[in-house]
Short mmCIF file of C-alpha atoms and ligand atoms in Angstrom, two decimals:
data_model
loop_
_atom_site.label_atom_id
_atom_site.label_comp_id
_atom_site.label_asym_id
_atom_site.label_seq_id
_atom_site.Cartn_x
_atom_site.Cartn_y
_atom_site.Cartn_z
CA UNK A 1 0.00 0.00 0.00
CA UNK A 2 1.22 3.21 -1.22
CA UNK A 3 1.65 6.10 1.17
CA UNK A 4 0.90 10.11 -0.05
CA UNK A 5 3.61 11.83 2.47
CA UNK A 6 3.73 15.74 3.12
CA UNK A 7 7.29 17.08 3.79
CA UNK A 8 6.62 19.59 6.58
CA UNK A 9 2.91 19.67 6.26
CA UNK A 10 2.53 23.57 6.53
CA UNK A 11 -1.20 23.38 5.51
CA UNK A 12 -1.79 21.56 8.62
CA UNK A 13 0.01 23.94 11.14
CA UNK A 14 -2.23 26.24 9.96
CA UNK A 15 -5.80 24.28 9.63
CA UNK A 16 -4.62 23.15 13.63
CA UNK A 17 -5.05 26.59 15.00
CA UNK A 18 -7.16 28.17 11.91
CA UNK A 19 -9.79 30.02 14.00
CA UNK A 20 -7.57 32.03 16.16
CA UNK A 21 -4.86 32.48 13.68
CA UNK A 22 -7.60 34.43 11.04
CA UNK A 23 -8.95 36.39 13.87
CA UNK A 24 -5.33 37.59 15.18
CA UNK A 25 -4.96 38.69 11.33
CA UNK A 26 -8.23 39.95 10.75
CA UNK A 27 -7.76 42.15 14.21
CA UNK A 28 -4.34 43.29 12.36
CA UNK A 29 -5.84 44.25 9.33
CA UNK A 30 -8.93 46.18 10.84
CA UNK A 31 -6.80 47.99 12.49
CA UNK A 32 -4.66 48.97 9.76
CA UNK A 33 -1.90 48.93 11.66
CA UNK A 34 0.66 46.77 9.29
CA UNK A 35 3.81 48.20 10.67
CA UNK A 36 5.18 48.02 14.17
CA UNK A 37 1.69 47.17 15.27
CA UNK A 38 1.28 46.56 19.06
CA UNK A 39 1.70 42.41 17.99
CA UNK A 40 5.12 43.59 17.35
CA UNK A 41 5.74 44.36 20.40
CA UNK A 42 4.00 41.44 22.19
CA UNK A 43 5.73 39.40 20.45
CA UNK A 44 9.13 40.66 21.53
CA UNK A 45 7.98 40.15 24.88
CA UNK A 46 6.88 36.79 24.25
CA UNK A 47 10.27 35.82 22.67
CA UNK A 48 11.83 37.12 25.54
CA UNK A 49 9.92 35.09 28.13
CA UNK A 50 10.20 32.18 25.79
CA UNK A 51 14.18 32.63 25.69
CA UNK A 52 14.72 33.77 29.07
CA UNK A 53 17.01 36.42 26.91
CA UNK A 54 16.93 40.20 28.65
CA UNK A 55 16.24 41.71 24.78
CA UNK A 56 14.62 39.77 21.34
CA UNK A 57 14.21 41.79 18.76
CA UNK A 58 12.22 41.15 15.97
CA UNK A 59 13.11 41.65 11.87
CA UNK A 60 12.36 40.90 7.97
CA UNK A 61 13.96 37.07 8.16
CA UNK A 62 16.59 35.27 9.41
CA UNK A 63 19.23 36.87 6.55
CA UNK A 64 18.22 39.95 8.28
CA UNK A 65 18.82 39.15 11.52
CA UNK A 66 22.69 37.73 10.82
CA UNK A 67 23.15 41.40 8.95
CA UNK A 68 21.83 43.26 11.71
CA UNK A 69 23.50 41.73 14.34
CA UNK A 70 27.10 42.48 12.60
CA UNK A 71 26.18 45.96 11.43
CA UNK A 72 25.57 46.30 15.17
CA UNK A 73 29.11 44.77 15.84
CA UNK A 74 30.17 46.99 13.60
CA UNK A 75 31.35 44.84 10.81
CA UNK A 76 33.76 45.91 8.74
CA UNK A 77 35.24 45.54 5.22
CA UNK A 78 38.31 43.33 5.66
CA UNK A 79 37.13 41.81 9.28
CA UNK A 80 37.26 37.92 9.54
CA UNK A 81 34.39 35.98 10.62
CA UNK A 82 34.43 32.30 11.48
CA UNK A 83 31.77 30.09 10.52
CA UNK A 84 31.30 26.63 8.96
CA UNK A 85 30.68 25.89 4.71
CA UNK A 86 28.54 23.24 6.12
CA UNK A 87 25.31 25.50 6.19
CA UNK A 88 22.84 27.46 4.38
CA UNK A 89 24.30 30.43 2.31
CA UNK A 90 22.47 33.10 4.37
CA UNK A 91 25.43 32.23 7.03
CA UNK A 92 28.59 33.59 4.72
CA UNK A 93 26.41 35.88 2.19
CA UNK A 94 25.72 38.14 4.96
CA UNK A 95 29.33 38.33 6.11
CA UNK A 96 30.45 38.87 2.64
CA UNK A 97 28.11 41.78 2.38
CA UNK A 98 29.49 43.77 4.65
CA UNK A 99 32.59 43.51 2.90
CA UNK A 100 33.83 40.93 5.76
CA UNK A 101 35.59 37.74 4.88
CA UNK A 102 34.04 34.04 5.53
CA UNK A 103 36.63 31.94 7.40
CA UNK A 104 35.69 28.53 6.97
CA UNK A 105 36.37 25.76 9.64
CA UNK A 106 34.97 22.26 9.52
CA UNK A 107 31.89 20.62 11.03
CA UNK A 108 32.18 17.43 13.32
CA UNK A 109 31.32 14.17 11.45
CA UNK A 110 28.47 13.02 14.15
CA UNK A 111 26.78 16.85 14.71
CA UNK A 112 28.05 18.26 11.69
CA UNK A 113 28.26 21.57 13.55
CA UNK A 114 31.34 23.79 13.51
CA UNK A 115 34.61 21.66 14.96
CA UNK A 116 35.16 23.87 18.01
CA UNK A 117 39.30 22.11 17.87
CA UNK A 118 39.30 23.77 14.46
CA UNK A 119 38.86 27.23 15.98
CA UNK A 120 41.24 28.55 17.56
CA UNK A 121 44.04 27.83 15.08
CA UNK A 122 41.69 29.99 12.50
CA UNK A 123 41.74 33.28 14.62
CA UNK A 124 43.80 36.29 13.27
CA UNK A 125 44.29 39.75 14.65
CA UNK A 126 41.44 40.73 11.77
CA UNK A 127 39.26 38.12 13.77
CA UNK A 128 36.12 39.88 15.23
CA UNK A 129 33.39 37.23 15.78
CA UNK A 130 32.55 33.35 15.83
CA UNK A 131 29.55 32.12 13.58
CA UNK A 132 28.07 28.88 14.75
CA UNK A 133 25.51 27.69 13.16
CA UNK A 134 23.07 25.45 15.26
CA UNK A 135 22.32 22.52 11.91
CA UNK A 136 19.10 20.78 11.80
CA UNK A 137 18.03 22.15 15.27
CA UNK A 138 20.80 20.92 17.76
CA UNK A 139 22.98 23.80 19.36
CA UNK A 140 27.12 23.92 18.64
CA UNK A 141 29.57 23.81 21.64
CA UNK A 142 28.90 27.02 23.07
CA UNK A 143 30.58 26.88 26.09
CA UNK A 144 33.92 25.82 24.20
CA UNK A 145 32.96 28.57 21.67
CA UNK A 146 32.19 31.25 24.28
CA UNK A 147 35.61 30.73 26.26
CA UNK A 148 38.04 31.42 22.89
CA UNK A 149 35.55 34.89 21.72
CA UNK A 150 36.34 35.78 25.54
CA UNK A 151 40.34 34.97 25.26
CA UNK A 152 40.53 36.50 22.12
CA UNK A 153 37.85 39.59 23.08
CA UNK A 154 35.53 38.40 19.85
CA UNK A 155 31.68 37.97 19.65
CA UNK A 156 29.76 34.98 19.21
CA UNK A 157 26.77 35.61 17.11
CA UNK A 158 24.59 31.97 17.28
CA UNK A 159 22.68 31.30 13.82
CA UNK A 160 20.00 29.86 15.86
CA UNK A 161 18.00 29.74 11.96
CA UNK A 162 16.96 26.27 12.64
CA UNK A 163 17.29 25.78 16.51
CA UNK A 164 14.55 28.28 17.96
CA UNK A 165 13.48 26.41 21.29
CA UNK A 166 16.16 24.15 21.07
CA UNK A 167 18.49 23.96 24.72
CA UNK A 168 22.05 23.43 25.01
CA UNK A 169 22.62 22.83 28.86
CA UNK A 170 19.17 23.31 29.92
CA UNK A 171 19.40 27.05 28.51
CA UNK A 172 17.63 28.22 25.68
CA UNK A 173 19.45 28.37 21.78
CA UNK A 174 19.46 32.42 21.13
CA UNK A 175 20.14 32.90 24.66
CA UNK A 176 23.48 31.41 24.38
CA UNK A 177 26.23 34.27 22.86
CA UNK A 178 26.45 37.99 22.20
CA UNK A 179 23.68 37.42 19.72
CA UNK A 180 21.16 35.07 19.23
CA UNK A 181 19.83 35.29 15.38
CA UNK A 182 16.51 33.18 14.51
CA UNK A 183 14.22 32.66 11.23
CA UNK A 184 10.81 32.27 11.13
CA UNK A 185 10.76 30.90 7.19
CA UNK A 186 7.59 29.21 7.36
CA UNK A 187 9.64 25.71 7.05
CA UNK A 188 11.48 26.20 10.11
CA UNK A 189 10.26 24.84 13.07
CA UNK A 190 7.94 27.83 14.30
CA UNK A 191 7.27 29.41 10.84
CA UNK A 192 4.96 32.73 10.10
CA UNK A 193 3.35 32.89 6.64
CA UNK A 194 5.95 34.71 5.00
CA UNK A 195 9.33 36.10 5.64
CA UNK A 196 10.21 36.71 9.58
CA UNK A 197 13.31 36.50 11.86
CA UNK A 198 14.38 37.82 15.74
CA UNK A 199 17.69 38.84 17.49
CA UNK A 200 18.29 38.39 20.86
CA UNK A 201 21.10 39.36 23.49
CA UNK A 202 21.44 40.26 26.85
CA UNK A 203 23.54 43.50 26.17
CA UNK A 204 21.32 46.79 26.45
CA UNK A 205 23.59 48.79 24.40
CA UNK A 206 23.30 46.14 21.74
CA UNK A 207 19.57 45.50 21.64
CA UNK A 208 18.76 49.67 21.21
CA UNK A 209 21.70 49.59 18.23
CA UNK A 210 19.87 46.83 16.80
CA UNK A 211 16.44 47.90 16.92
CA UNK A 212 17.60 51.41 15.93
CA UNK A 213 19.78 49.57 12.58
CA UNK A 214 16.20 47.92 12.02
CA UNK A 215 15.17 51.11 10.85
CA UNK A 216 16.92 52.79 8.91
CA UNK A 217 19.19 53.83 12.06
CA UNK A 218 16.84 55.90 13.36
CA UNK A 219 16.47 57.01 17.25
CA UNK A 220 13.87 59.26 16.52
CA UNK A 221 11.41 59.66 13.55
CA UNK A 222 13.77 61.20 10.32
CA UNK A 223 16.66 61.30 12.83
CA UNK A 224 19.29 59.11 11.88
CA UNK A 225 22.33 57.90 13.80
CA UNK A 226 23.55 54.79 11.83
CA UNK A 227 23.83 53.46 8.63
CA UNK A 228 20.74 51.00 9.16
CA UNK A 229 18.28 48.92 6.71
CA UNK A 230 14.21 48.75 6.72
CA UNK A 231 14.27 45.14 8.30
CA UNK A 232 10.83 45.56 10.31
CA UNK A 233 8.60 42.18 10.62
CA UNK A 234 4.84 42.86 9.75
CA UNK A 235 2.53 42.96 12.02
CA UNK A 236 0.74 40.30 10.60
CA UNK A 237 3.67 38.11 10.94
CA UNK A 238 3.78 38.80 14.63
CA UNK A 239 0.08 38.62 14.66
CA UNK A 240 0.81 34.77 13.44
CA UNK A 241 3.94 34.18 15.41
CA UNK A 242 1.87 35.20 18.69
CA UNK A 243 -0.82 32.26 18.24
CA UNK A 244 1.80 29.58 16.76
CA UNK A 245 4.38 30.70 19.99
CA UNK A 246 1.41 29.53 22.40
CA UNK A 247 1.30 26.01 20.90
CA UNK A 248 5.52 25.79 20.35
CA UNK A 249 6.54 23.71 23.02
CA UNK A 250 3.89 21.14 21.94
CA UNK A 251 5.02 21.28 18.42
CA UNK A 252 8.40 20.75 19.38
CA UNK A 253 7.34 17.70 21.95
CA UNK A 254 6.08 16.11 18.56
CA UNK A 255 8.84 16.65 17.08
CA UNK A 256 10.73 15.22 19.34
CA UNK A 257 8.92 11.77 19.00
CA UNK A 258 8.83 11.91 15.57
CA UNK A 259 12.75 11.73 15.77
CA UNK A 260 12.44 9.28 18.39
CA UNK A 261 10.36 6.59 16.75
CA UNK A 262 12.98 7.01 12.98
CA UNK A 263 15.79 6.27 15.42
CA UNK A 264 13.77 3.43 16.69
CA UNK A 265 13.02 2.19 13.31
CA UNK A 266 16.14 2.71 11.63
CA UNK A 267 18.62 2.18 14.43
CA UNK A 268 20.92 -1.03 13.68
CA UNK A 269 20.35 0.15 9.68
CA UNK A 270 21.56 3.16 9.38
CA UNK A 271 23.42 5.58 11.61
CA UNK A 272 20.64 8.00 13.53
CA UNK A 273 21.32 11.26 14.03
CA UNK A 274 23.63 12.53 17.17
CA UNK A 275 22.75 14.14 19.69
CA UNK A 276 24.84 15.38 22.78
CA UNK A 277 23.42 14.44 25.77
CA UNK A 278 23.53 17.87 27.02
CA UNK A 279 21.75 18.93 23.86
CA UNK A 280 18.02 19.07 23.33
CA UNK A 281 17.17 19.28 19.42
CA UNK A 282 13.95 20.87 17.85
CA UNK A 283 14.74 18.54 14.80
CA UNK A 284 14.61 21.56 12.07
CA UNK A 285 15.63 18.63 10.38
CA UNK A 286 15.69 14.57 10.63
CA UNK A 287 19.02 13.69 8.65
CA UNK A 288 20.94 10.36 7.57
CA UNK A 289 23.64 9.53 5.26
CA UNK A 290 22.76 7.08 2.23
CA UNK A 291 25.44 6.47 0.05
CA UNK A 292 23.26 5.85 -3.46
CA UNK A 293 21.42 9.37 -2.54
CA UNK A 294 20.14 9.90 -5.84
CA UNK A 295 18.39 6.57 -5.85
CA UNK A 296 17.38 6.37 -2.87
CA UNK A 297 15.94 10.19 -3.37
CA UNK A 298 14.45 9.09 -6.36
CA UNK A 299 12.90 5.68 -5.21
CA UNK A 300 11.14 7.40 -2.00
CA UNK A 301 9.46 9.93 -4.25
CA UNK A 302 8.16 7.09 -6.77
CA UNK A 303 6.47 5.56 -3.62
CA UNK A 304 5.30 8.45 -2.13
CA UNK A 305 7.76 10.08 0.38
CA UNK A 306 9.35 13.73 -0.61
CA UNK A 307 12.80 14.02 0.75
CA UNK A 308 15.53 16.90 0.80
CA UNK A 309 19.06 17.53 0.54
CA UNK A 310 20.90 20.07 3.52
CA UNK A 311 23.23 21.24 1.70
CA UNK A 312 24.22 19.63 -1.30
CA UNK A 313 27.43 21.94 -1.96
CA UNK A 314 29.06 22.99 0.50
CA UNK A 315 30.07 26.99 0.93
CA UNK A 316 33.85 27.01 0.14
CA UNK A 317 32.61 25.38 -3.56
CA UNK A 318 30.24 27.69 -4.04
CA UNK A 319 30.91 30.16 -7.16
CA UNK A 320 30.18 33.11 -5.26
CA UNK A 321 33.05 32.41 -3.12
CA UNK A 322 35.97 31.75 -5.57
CA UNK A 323 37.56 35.02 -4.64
CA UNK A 324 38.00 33.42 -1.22
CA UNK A 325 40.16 30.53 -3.28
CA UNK A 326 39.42 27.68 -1.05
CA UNK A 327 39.34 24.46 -3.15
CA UNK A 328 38.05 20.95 -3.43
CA UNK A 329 39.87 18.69 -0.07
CA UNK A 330 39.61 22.16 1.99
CA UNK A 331 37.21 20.54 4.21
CA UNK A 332 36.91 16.69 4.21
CA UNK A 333 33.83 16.23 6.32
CA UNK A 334 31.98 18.94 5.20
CA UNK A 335 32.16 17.71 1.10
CA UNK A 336 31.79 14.01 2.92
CA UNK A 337 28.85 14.70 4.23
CA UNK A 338 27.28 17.30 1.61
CA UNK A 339 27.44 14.10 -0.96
CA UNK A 340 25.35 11.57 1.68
CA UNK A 341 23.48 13.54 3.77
CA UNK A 342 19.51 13.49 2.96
CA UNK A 343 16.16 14.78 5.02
CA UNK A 344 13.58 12.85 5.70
CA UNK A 345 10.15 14.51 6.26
CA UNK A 346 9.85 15.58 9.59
CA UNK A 347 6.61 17.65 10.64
CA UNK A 348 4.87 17.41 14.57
CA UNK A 349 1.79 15.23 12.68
CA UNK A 350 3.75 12.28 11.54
CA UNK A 351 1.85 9.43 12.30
CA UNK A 352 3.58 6.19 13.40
CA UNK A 353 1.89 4.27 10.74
CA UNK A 354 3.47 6.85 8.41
CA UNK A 355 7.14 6.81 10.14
CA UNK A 356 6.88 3.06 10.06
CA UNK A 357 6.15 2.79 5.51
CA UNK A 358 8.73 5.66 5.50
CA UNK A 359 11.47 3.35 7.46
CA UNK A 360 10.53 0.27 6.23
CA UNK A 361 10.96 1.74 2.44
CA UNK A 362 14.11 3.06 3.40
CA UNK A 363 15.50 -0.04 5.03
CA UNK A 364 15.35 -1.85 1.45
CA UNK A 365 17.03 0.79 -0.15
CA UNK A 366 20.42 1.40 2.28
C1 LIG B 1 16.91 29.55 6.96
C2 LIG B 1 18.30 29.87 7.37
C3 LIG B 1 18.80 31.18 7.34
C4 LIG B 1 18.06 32.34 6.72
O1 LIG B 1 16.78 32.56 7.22
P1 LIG B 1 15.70 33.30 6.29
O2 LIG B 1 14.61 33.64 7.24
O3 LIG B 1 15.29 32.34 5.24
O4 LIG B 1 16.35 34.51 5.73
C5 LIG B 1 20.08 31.41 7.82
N1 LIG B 1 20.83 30.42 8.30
C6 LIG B 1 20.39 29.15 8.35
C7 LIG B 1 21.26 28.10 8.92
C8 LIG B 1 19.12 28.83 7.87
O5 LIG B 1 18.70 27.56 7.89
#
C-alpha cells in the first residue's frame, strides 16, 4: 500500500489553530496597523519570556537578523568571521556583504556543527566574531565557543535559523552568545506565513543599536544615527507568530517523538542522528547519510515520500566564493557529508503508521 507523504505539512500547522490564527490577522488588518503594530511588540515580549534572553528583537527574516547583528558589531570591510561551509548560504552571504571575509572551519562528522578544535588555530588579529551555526536544530559547543571569543575579546553571534526552542545545557538556543539570530521561514520549526526572523542578546547597548539599525538607524522619527536597513517584521507576521508561539513547546514535543520513533526504526540500519546528551534538538531537520542518494531520493518519491538535501554543496565550492580561493579537499567532512546527507520529512503530525512505511521503504534501499 502506497503512502501520499507531506514534507513539513505547513497546511496543517495552519488548519490546527485556523480560527484564532484568522482572527489575530483579521484584528491586524482592521486595524490597519501593518507596521510596528502593538503584535510587534507582544511578540518581543513573548520571545523574551520564551528565551529567558533580557532583549529579542524582531526583523524581515533570518538573513536579516545575521546582517543586523554584525552591522551592530560593527562589521567591517576586511574583518574575519568564522563560521562553517557546512550551512545554508544566508550564514557567509551576509558576512560577505558587509565587505567581511568568511573563514571557513569544519563541522564534526556526528553533529556536523562547527569543529570547536578547528577554531582557535583559525583566529587572526582581523578576527572579530565566531559564527556557529546550530544545523538541523541541535545547538554547537557554546561553552567551548564562548571561552576562545572571551580569550581572544571576539563575539559569538549563534545562527539559531533552525534551533529556535532548542536547549544546550538546559538554557535556551538564542540565549546562548552575544547574539542570538533566529528565522521564522515558514519551514522552520515555528514558521509565520511569510518572511520573519528575531535577534536576541542580553547586552542593552546592543539591543537599542539593533532595533535602531532595524530602521533605517533611526532614534527618533527622520533622525538618523547609523547606517541601518528597513528590516521591520509585519505585524501580521507577529500577529501569526503570537498564536503559533502559544502552541511551540507542543510542536516541538512532537517533534521530538517523531525523531524518536525514525531512530527506533532505523537504528541497527543506518546511523541515527547525534545528539549530545547535554543537547536538546527541535529537529529543524531529521538527517541520515545514504550512500546511493540519488536513488534512494528518487525511489522514495516514486512511492510516495518527498525528501531533501541540507546542503548539497558545501560553501567554500560555491561560485560566489571563488575570490576566497578555497578548493576541493579544503574541508573533508563537510564535502563528505554534503554528498550523503539526505532529510527525511519531519513535521509534529507524523503518524507512526506513516514513520513506520517511510522506514521500512528506506531499510530496502540502504
Ligand atoms: C533559513 C536559514 C537562514 C536564513 O533565514 P531566512 O529567514 O530564510 O532569511 C540562515 N541560516 C540558516 C542556517 C538557515 O537555515
Amino acid at each position: 500500500m502506497m503512502m501520499k507523504i507531506d514534507f513539513a505539512n505547513l497546511p496543517k500547522a495552519y488548519q490546527e489553530h485556523k480560527t484564532a490564527i484568522d482572527q489575530a490577522m483579521t484584528s491586524v488588518v482592521s486595524s490597519s496597523r501593518f507596521i510596528m503594530g502593538k503584535e510587534v511588540v507582544k511578540l518581543e515580549n513573548a520571545l523574551q519570556e520564551f528565551t529567558k534572553s533580557k532583549f529579542a528583537i524582531t526583523c524581515s527574516s533570518g538573513t536579516d537578523a545575521l546582517l543586523l547583528a554584525m552591522m551592530a558589531l560593527d562589521i567591517k570591510p576586511g574583518d574575519e568571521i568564522i563560521t562553517t561551509p557546512f550551512t545554508f548560504i544566508a550564514t557567509a552571504e551576509t558576512i560577505a556583504l558587509l565587505g567581511a571575509v568568511p573563514v571557513f572551519v569544519d563541522i564534526n562528522q556526528n553533529t556536523y556543527n562547527i569543529d570547536v578544535n578547528l577554531v582557535e588555530e583559525k583566529i587572526t588579529s582581523k578576527t572579530k566574531a565566531i559564527m556557529p551555526v546550530s544545523l538541523y536544530g541541535q545547538v554547537a559547543d557554546m561553552d567551548e565557543l564562548n571561552a576562545l571569543a572571551n580569550t581572544y575579546d571576539l563575539a559569538v553571534i549563534e545562527d539559531a535559523a533552525q534551533s529556535f526552542g532548542a536547549t544546550y545545557k538546559n538554557k535556551k538556543s538564542c540565549n546562548l552568545s552575544t547574539i542570538g539570530c533566529t528565522s521564522f521561514f515558514p519551514a522552520k520549526p515555528l514558521g509565520c506565513f511569510g518572511d520573519g526572523g528575531a535577534l536576541f542578546t542580553n547586552d542593552e547597548i546592543l539591543a537599542n543599536k539593533i532595533s535602531s539599525i532595524r530602521i533605517h538607524g533611526q532614534t527618533q522619527r527622520y533622525i538618523h544615527k547609523y547606517i541601518g536597513i528597513g528590516g521591520r517584521l509585519d505585524t501580521l507576521q507577529a500577529a501569526v507568530l503570537l498564536e503559533k508561539l502559544k502552541h511551540y513547546d507542543r510542536d516541538v514535543e512532537r517533534r521530538q517523538n517523531v525523531a524518536r520513533m525514525y531512530n527506533e526504526f532505523l537504528e541497527g540500519k543506518t546511523k541515527v542522528p547525534f545528539i549530545e546528551e547535554h543537547n536538546t534538538s527541535v529537529w529543524a531537520q531529521y538527517s541520515i547519510q545514504v550512500e546511493n542518494r540519488d536513488e534512494v531520493q528518487r525511489k522514495l518519491k516514486e512511492l510516495g515520500i518527498p525528501t531533501a538535501v541540507h546542503y548539497p554543496k558545501p560553501l567554500h565550492l560555491q561560485e560566489c566564493f571563488s575570490y576566497l580561493g578555497y578548493k576541493e579537499n579544503d574541508f573533508l567532512v563537510s564535502e563528505r557529508v554534503s554528498k550523503q546527507i539526505l532529510s527525511l520529512p519531519m513535521n509534529p503530525y507524523l503518524k507512526i503508521e506513516e514513520i513506520k512505511y517511510i522506514t521500512a521503504v528506506l531499510k530496502d534501499l540502504l
